[in-house]
Amino acid sequence: MKTKQLTLDAMLAAMCAVLGYVALDMGNIKITFESLPILLGAMLFGPVDGMLIGGIGTLIYQLLRYGIAMLTPLWILPYVLCGLIVGYWAKKRDFSLSGRERISAVVLAELVVTVLNTGVLYLDSKLMGYWFPGFISGMLTLRLVVCVVKAVVFALVLPSLAQAATLALRGRRQAH
């Protein structure tokens, strides 16, 4: 792996951790932008980088916020899959997704994150004893709406972010 790409992956993983930490938590609704760096890295470099950014960034966030727990790997898994899905889709399309493809890939990845996180939240609530009837079902519609709105916004801003990152990487290569 090229040094600059590895450096960007590390920076994106760090951004993922920070963005996860500064999330807006409202009970079992969490509004976060932690997947944005994962999506960017996956669209720029493919599934392996997307998975690494998601896995490392979310691991750092989980360790800083909650420490190590029995379900820590399950809290990390959705973001690893997010990087895999978008990175695979981008690589398959030779890293030039149309607007519709980009929105579809990001919405699918965010839905996977939301559904899996909801499942882990259910498991955690049952194991830790804070589950009650309606805990998940009472907020599921709102969680899905937040997911889709966030995904569409991400899909719309990603081209500008990817272009800026690509230009920065090219500019630095030419300067050396």
Coordinates of C-alpha atoms in Angstrom, one line a residue:
M1 CA 0.0 0.0 0.0
K2 CA 1.3 3.4 -0.8
T3 CA 2.4 5.6 2.1
K4 CA 0.1 8.5 1.2
Q5 CA -2.9 6.2 0.8
L6 CA -2.1 4.5 4.2
T7 CA -1.7 8.0 5.8
L8 CA -5.1 9.1 4.4
D9 CA -6.7 5.9 5.6
A10 CA -5.3 6.6 9.1
M11 CA -6.6 10.2 9.0
L12 CA -10.0 9.0 7.9
A13 CA -10.1 6.3 10.7
A14 CA -9.2 9.0 13.2
M15 CA -12.0 11.2 11.8
C16 CA -14.4 8.3 12.1
A17 CA -13.5 7.9 15.8
V18 CA -13.9 11.6 16.5
L19 CA -17.2 11.9 14.6
G20 CA -18.5 8.9 16.4
Y21 CA -17.6 10.4 19.7
V22 CA -19.3 13.8 19.1
A23 CA -22.6 12.2 18.0
L24 CA -25.9 13.5 19.1
D25 CA -27.3 10.7 21.4
M26 CA -31.0 10.8 22.1
G27 CA -31.8 7.5 23.8
N28 CA -31.7 4.8 21.2
I29 CA -31.4 7.3 18.4
K30 CA -27.9 8.4 17.5
I31 CA -27.2 11.0 14.9
T32 CA -23.6 10.6 13.8
F33 CA -21.4 11.4 10.9
E34 CA -18.8 8.7 11.7
S35 CA -19.6 6.8 8.5
L36 CA -18.7 9.7 6.2
P37 CA -14.9 9.1 6.4
I38 CA -15.6 5.4 5.8
L39 CA -17.7 6.1 2.7
L40 CA -15.1 8.6 1.4
G41 CA -12.2 6.1 1.8
A42 CA -14.2 3.3 0.3
M43 CA -15.2 5.4 -2.7
L44 CA -11.6 6.5 -3.2
F45 CA -9.7 3.3 -2.6
G46 CA -12.1 0.4 -2.5
P47 CA -13.4 -2.2 -0.1
V48 CA -10.2 -3.1 1.8
D49 CA -9.5 0.5 2.7
G50 CA -13.2 1.1 3.5
M51 CA -13.3 -1.9 5.8
L52 CA -10.0 -0.9 7.5
I53 CA -11.2 2.7 8.0
G54 CA -14.5 1.5 9.4
G55 CA -13.0 -1.2 11.6
I56 CA -10.1 0.8 13.1
G57 CA -12.1 4.1 13.4
T58 CA -15.0 2.4 15.1
L59 CA -12.7 0.3 17.4
I60 CA -11.0 3.5 18.6
Y61 CA -14.3 5.2 19.2
Q62 CA -15.7 2.2 21.1
L63 CA -12.6 1.8 23.2
L64 CA -12.6 5.5 24.1
R65 CA -16.3 5.8 24.8
Y66 CA -17.2 2.4 26.3
G67 CA -14.0 0.4 26.8
I68 CA -14.0 -3.3 25.9
A69 CA -17.3 -5.1 26.3
M70 CA -18.7 -8.5 25.2
L71 CA -20.5 -7.0 22.2
T72 CA -17.7 -4.6 21.1
P73 CA -17.0 -6.6 17.9
L74 CA -20.7 -6.5 17.0
W75 CA -20.8 -2.7 17.4
I76 CA -17.8 -2.5 15.0
L77 CA -19.1 -4.9 12.3
P78 CA -21.7 -2.6 10.7
Y79 CA -19.1 0.0 9.9
V80 CA -16.7 -2.6 8.5
L81 CA -19.6 -3.8 6.2
C82 CA -20.4 -0.2 5.3
G83 CA -16.8 0.2 3.9
L84 CA -17.0 -3.2 2.2
I85 CA -20.3 -2.5 0.4
V86 CA -19.5 1.0 -0.8
G87 CA -15.9 0.1 -1.6
Y88 CA -16.9 -3.0 -3.6
W89 CA -19.6 -1.0 -5.5
A90 CA -17.1 1.8 -6.3
K91 CA -14.4 -0.7 -7.4
K92 CA -16.8 -2.6 -9.6
R93 CA -17.8 0.6 -11.4
D94 CA -14.1 1.6 -11.8
F95 CA -14.4 4.3 -9.1
S96 CA -16.8 6.4 -11.2
L97 CA -20.3 6.0 -9.8
S98 CA -23.2 7.9 -11.3
G99 CA -25.2 10.1 -8.9
R100 CA -27.9 7.4 -8.7
E101 CA -25.4 4.6 -8.1
R102 CA -23.6 6.6 -5.4
I103 CA -26.9 7.4 -3.6
S104 CA -28.0 3.8 -3.9
A105 CA -24.7 2.5 -2.5
V106 CA -24.6 4.9 0.4
V107 CA -28.3 4.3 1.3
L108 CA -27.8 0.6 1.2
A109 CA -24.6 0.8 3.4
E110 CA -26.4 3.1 5.9
L111 CA -29.4 0.8 6.0
V112 CA -27.1 -2.1 6.8
V113 CA -25.4 0.0 9.5
T114 CA -28.8 1.0 11.0
V115 CA -30.3 -2.5 10.9
L116 CA -27.3 -4.2 12.3
N117 CA -26.8 -1.5 15.0
T118 CA -30.5 -1.9 15.9
G119 CA -29.9 -5.7 16.3
V120 CA -26.9 -5.2 18.5
L121 CA -28.8 -2.6 20.5
Y122 CA -31.5 -5.2 21.1
L123 CA -28.9 -7.8 22.1
D124 CA -27.1 -5.4 24.4
S125 CA -30.4 -4.3 26.0
K126 CA -31.4 -7.9 26.7
L127 CA -28.0 -8.9 28.0
M128 CA -27.6 -5.8 30.2
G129 CA -31.2 -5.7 31.4
Y130 CA -32.4 -2.3 30.1
W131 CA -34.8 -3.7 27.4
F132 CA -38.5 -3.0 27.7
P133 CA -41.4 -3.6 25.3
G134 CA -41.3 -0.9 22.6
F135 CA -37.6 -0.1 23.2
I136 CA -36.7 -1.0 19.6
S137 CA -40.0 -1.0 17.8
G138 CA -41.0 2.4 19.2
M139 CA -38.1 4.2 17.5
L140 CA -37.5 2.0 14.5
T141 CA -39.3 4.2 12.0
L142 CA -37.4 7.3 13.2
R143 CA -34.1 5.4 13.1
L144 CA -34.8 4.5 9.5
V145 CA -35.8 8.0 8.5
V146 CA -32.7 9.5 10.1
C147 CA -30.6 6.8 8.3
V148 CA -32.0 7.5 4.8
V149 CA -31.9 11.3 5.2
K150 CA -28.3 11.1 6.4
A151 CA -27.4 8.7 3.6
V152 CA -28.8 11.0 0.9
V153 CA -26.9 14.0 2.3
F154 CA -23.7 12.0 2.5
A155 CA -24.1 10.8 -1.1
L156 CA -24.6 14.5 -2.2
V157 CA -21.5 15.8 -0.4
L158 CA -19.2 12.9 -1.2
P159 CA -18.3 13.9 -4.8
S160 CA -16.9 17.2 -3.6
L161 CA -15.0 15.6 -0.7
A162 CA -13.6 12.9 -3.0
Q163 CA -12.5 15.5 -5.6
A164 CA -10.8 17.6 -3.0
A165 CA -9.0 14.6 -1.5
T166 CA -8.0 13.4 -5.0
L167 CA -6.6 16.8 -5.9
A168 CA -4.7 17.0 -2.6
L169 CA -3.1 13.6 -3.2
R170 CA -2.2 14.5 -6.8
G171 CA -0.8 17.9 -5.8
R172 CA 1.4 16.4 -3.1
R173 CA 2.7 13.7 -5.5
Q174 CA 3.6 16.3 -8.1
A175 CA 5.3 18.5 -5.5
H176 CA 7.8 15.8 -4.5

